[in-house]
PDB file of C-alpha atoms and ligand atoms in Angstrom:
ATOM      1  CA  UNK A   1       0.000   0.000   0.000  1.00 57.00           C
ATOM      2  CA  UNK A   2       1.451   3.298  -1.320  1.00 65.00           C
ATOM      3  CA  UNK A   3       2.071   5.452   2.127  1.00 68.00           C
ATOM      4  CA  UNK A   4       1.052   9.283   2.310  1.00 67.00           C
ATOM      5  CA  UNK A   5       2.572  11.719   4.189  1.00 64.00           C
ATOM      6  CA  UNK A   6       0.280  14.454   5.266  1.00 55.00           C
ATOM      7  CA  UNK A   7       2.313  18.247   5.514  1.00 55.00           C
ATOM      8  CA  UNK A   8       0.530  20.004   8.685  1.00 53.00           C
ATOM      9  CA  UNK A   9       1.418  23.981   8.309  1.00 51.00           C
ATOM     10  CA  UNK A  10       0.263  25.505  11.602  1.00 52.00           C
ATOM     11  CA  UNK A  11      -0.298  28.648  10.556  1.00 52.00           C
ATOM     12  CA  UNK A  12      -3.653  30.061  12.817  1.00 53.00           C
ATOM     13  CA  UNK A  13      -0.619  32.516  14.422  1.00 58.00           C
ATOM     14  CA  UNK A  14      -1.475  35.766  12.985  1.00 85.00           C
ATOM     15  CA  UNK A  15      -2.567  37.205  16.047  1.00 88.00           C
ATOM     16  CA  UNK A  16       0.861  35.675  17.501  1.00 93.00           C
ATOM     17  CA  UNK A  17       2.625  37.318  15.175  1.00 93.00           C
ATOM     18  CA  UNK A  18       1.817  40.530  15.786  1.00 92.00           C
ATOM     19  CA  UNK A  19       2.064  39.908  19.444  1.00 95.00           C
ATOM     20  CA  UNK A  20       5.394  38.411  19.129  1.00 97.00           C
ATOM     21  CA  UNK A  21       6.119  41.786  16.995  1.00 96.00           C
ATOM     22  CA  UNK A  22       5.515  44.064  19.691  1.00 97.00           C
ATOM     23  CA  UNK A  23       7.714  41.862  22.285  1.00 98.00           C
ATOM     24  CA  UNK A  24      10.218  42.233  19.684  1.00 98.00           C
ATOM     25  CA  UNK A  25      10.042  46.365  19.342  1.00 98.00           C
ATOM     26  CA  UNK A  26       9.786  46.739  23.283  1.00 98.00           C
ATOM     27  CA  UNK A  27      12.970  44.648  23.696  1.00 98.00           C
ATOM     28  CA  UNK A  28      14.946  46.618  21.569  1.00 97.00           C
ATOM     29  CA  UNK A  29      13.697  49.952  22.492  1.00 97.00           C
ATOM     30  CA  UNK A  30      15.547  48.688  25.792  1.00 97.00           C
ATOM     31  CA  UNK A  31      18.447  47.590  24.142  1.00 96.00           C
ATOM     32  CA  UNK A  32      18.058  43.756  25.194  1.00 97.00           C
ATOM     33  CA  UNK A  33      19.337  40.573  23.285  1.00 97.00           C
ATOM     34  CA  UNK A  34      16.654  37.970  22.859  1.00 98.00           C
ATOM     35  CA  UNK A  35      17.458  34.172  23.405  1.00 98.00           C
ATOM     36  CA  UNK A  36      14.861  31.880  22.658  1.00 98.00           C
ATOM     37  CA  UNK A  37      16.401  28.244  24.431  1.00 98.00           C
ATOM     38  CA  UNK A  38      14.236  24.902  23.084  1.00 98.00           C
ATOM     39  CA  UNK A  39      14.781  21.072  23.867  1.00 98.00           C
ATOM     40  CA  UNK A  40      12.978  18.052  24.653  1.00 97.00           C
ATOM     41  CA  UNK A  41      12.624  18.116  28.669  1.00 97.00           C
ATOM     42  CA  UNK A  42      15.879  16.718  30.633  1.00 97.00           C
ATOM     43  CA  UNK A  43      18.319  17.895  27.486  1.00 98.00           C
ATOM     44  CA  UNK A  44      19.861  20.370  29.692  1.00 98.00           C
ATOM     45  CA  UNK A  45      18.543  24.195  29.517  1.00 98.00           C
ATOM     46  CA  UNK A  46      18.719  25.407  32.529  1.00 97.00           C
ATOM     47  CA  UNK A  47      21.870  23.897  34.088  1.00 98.00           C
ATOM     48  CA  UNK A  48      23.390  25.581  30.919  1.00 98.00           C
ATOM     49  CA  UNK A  49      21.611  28.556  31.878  1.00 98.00           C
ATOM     50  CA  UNK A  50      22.862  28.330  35.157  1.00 98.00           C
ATOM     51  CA  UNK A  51      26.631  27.765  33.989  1.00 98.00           C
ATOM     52  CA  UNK A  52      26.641  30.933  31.225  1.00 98.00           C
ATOM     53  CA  UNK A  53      25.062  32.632  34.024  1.00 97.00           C
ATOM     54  CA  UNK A  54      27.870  31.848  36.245  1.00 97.00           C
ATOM     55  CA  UNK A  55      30.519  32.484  33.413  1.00 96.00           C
ATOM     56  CA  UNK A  56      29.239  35.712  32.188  1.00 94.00           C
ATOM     57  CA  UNK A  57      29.138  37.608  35.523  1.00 83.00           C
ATOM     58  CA  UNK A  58      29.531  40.761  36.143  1.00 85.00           C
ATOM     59  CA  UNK A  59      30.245  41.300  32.408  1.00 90.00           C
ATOM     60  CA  UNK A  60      26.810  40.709  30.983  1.00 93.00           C
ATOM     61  CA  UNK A  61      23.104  41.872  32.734  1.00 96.00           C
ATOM     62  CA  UNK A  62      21.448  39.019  32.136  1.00 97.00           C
ATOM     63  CA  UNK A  63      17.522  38.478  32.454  1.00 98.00           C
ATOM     64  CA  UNK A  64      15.893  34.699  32.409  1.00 98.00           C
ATOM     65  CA  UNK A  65      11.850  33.471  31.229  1.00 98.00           C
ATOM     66  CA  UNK A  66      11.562  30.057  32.601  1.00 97.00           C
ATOM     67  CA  UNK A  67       8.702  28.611  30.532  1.00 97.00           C
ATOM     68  CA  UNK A  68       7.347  25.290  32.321  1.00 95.00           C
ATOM     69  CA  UNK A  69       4.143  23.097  32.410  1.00 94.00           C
ATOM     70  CA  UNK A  70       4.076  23.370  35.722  1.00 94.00           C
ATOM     71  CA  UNK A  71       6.309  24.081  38.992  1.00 94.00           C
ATOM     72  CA  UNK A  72       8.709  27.049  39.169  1.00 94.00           C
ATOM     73  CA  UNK A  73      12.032  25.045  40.225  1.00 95.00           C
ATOM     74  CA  UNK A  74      13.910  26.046  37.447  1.00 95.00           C
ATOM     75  CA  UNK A  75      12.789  29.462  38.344  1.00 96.00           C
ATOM     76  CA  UNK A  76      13.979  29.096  42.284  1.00 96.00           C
ATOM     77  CA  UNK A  77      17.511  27.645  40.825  1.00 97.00           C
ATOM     78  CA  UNK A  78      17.738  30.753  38.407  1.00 97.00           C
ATOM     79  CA  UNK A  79      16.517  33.188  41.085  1.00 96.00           C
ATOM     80  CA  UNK A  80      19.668  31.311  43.515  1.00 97.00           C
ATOM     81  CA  UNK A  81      21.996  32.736  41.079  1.00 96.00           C
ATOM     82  CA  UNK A  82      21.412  36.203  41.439  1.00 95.00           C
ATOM     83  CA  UNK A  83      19.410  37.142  37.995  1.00 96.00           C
ATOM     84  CA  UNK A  84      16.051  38.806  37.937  1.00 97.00           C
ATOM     85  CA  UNK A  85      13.605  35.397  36.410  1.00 97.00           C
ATOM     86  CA  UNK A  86      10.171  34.859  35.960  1.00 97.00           C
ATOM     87  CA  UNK A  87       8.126  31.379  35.826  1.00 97.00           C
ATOM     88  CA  UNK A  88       5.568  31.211  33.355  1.00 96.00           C
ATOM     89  CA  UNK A  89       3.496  28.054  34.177  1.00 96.00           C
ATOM     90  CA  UNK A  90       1.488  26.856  30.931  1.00 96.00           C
ATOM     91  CA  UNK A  91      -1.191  24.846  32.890  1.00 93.00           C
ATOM     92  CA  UNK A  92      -0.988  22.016  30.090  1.00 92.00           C
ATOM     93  CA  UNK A  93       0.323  23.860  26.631  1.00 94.00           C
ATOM     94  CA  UNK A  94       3.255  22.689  25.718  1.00 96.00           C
ATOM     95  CA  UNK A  95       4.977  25.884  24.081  1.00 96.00           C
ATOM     96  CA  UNK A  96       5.250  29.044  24.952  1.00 97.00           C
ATOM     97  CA  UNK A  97       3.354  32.337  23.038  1.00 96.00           C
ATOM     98  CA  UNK A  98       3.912  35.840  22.827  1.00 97.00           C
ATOM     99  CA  UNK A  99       1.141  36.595  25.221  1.00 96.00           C
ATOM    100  CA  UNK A 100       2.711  34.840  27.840  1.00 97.00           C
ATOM    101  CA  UNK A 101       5.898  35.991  26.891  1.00 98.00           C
ATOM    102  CA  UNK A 102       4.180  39.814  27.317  1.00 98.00           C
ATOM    103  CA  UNK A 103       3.206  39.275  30.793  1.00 97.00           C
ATOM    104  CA  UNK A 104       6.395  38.023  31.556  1.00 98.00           C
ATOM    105  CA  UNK A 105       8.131  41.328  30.504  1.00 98.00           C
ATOM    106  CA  UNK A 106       5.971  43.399  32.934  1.00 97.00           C
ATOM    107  CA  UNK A 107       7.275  41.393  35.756  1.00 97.00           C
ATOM    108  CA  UNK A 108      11.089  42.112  34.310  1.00 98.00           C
ATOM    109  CA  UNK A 109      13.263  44.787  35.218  1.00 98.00           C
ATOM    110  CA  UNK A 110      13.775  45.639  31.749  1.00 98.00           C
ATOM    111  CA  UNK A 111      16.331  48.710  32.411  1.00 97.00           C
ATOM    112  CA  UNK A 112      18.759  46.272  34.257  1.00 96.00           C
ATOM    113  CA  UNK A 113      18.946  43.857  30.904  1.00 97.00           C
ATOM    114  CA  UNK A 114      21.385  43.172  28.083  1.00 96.00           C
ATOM    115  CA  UNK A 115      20.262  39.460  27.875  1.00 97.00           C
ATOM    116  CA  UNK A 116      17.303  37.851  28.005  1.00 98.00           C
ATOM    117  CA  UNK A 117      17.173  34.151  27.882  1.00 98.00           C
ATOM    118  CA  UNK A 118      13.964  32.667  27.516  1.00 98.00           C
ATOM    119  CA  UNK A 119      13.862  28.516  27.823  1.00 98.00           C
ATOM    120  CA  UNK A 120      10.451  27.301  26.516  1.00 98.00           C
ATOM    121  CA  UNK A 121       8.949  24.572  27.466  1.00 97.00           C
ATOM    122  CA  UNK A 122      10.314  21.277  26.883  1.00 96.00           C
ATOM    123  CA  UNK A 123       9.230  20.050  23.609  1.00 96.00           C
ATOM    124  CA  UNK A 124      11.064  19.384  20.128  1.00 95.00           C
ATOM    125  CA  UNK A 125       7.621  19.993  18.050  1.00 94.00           C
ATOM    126  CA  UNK A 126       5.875  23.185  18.356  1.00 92.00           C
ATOM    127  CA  UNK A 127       7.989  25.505  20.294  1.00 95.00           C
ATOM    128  CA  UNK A 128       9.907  26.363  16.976  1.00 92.00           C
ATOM    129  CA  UNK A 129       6.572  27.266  15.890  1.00 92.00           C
ATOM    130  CA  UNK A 130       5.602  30.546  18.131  1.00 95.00           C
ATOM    131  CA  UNK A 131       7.418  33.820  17.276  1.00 96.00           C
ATOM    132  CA  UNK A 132       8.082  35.369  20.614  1.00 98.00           C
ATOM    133  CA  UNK A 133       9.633  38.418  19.680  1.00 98.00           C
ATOM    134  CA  UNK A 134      13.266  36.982  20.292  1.00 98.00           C
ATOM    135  CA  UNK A 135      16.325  37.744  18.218  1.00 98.00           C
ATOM    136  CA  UNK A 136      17.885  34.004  17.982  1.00 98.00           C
ATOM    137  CA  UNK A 137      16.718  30.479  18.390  1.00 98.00           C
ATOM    138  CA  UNK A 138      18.575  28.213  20.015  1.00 98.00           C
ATOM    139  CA  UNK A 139      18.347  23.886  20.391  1.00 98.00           C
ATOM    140  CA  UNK A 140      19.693  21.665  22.033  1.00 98.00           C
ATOM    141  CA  UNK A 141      19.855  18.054  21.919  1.00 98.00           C
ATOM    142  CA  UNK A 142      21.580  16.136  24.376  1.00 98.00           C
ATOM    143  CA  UNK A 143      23.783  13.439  23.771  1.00 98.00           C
ATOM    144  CA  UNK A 144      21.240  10.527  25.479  1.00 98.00           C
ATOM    145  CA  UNK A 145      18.590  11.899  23.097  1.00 98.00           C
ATOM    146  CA  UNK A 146      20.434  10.018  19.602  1.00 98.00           C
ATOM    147  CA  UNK A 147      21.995  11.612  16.854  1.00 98.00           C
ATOM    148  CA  UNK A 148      19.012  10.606  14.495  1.00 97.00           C
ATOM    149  CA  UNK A 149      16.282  13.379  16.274  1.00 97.00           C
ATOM    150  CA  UNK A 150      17.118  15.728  13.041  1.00 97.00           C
ATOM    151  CA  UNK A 151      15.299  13.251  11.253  1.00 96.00           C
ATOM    152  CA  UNK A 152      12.387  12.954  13.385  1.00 96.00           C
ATOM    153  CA  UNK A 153      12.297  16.854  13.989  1.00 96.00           C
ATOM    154  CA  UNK A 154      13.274  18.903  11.074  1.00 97.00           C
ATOM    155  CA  UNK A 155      11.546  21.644  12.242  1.00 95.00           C
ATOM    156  CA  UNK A 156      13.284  22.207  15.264  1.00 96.00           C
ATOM    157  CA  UNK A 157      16.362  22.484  13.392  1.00 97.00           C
ATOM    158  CA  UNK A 158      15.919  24.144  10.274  1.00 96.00           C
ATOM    159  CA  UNK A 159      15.125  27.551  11.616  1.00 92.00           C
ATOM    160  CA  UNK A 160      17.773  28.027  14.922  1.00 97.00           C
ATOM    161  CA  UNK A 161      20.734  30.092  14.761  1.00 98.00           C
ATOM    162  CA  UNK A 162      22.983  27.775  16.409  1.00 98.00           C
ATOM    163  CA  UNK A 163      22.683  24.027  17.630  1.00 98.00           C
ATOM    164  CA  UNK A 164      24.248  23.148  21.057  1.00 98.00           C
ATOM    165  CA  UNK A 165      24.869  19.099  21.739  1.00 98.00           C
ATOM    166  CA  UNK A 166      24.824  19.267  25.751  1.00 98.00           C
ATOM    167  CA  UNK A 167      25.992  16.024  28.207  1.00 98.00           C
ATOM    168  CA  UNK A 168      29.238  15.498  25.970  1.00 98.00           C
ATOM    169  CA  UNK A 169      30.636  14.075  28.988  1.00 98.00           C
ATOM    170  CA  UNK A 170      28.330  11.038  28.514  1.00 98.00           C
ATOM    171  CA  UNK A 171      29.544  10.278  24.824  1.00 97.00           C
ATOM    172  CA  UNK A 172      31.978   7.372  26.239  1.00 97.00           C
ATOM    173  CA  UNK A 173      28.306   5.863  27.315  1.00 97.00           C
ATOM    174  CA  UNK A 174      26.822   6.540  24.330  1.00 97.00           C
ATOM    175  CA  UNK A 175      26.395   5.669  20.642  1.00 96.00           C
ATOM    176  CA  UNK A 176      26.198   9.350  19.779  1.00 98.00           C
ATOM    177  CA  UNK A 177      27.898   9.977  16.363  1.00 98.00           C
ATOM    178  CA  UNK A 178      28.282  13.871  16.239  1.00 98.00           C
ATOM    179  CA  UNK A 179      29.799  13.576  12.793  1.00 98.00           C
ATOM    180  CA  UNK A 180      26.302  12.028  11.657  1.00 98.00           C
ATOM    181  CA  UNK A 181      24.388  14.784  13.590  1.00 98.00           C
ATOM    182  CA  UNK A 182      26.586  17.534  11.683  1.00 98.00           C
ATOM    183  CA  UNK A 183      25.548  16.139   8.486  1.00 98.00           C
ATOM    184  CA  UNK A 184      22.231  16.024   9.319  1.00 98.00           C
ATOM    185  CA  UNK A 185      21.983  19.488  10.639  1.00 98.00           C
ATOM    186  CA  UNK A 186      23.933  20.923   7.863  1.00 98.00           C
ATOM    187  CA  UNK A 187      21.841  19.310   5.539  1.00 98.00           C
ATOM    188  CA  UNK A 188      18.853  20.671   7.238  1.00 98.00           C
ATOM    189  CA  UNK A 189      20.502  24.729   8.189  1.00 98.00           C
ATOM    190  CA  UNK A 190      23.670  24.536   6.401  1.00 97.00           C
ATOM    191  CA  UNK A 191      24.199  27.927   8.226  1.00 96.00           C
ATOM    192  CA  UNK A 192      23.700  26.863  11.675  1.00 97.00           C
ATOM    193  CA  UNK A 193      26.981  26.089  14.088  1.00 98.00           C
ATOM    194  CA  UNK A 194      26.892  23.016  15.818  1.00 98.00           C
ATOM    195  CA  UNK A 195      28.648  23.115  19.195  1.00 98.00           C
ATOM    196  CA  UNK A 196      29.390  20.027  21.414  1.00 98.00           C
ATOM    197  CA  UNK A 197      29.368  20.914  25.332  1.00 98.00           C
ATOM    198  CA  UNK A 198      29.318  19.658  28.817  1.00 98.00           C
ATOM    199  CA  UNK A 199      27.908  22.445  31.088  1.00 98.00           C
ATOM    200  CA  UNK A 200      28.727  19.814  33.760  1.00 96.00           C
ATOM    201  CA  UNK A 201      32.647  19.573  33.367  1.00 97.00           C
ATOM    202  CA  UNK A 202      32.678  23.234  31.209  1.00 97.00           C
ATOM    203  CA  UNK A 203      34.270  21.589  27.629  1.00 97.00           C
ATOM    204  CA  UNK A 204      33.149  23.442  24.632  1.00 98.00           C
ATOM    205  CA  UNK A 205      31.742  26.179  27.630  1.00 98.00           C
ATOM    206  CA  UNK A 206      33.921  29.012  25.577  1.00 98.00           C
ATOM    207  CA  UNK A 207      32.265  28.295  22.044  1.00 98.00           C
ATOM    208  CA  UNK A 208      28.895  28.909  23.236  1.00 98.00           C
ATOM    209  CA  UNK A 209      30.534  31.969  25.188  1.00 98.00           C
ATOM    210  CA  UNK A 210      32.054  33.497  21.740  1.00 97.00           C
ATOM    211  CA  UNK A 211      28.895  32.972  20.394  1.00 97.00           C
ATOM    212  CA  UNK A 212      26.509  34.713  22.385  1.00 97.00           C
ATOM    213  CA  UNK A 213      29.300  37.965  22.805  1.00 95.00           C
ATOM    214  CA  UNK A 214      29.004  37.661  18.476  1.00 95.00           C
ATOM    215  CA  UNK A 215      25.107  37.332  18.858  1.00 93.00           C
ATOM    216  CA  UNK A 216      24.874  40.508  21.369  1.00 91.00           C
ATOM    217  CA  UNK A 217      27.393  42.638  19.431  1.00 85.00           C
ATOM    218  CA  UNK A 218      25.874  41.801  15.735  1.00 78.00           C
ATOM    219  CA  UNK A 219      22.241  42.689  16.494  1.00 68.00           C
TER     220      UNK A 219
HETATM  221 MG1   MG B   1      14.441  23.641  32.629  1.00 79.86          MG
HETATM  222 ZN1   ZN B   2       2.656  23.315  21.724  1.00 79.86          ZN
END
């Protein structure tokens, strides 16, 4: 039997759009860089939140969205390290919008920010989907996850600025074959870097460090 595949195009996100718009105008009216951090849950965003937060310092005013289901515990780890954060709790919707992202920013001292991270809500479908007035998207997919999830999630990779492959400390563990995940990236976003880290033992930590100082400076 011949097999059909069925292309879904979400596109009901007019109203997002313009929403995401105005995020976008209001964050650079205050000068701010605009993050947008997606993954499957358990890949790693906020402990490598938590070690670029420790990196950067003093150097960079930085600004965090935690974007969850439920629970603000990312948010309380965040908040531990001495950046202004705000849980957004999606009561069931597994992506964030630019409404929710708009609340947020009334809760954020927006003055005392160069860069805003926001991490969405675990999920490698739709997140990639919802314009939330950031400047760059970025995924990560952690080395437990496979190298094959390009395959099964095009999406989530065709549009990011840069890919991040987090847990590189467990590749001796793993059948993880980053030079088949470059390929498939590249064949997806041929202009996308893909950078291998361990926020855990800090190798590859200073890539993703010269990238975000080129992503503030060029925008
Ligand atoms: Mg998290
Ligand atoms: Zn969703």
């Amino acid at each position: 039997m011949e097999r059909k595949r069925i292309p879904v195009v979400e596109r009901i996100l007019s109203a997002n759009d313009r929403l995401a718009a105005n995020n976008r105008e209001r964050l650079q009216r205050h000068g701010i860089t605009t993050i947008n951090i997606m993954s499957s849950p358990g890949a790693g965003k906020t402990t490598l939140l938590l070690a670029t937060i420790r990196a950067l310092g003093e150097t960079c005013k930085i600004g965090v969205i935690e974007g969850d289901v439920a629970s603000q515990v990312d948010a309380d780890k965040i908040a531990q390290a001495g950046v202004p954060v705000v849980q957004i709790n999606t009561g069931g919707g597994c992506h964030l919008d630019a409404t929710m992202v708009q609340q947020a920013l009334e809760a954020l001292p927006l003055d005392e920010i160069q860069l805003l991270f926001i991490e969405n809500v675990g999920n490698l479908i739709c997140p990639a989907g919802f314009d939330l007035g950031q400047d760059y998207n970025v995924a990560l997919l952690s080395v437990p996850e496979g190298h094959d999830k390009p395959y099964k999630y095009p999406s989530m990779f065709e549009f990011v600025d840069v890919v991040l492959v987090t847990k590189t400390d467990l590749m001796p563990y793993m059948d993880f074959e980053l030079a088949e995940f470059r390929r498939l990236v590249q064949g997806l976003n041929p202009r996308a870097p893909v950078i291998p880290l361990s926020a855990r033992t800090g190798e590859g930590m200073e890539a993703w460090l010269e990238w975000l100082k080129t992503a503030v400076k060029g925008k």
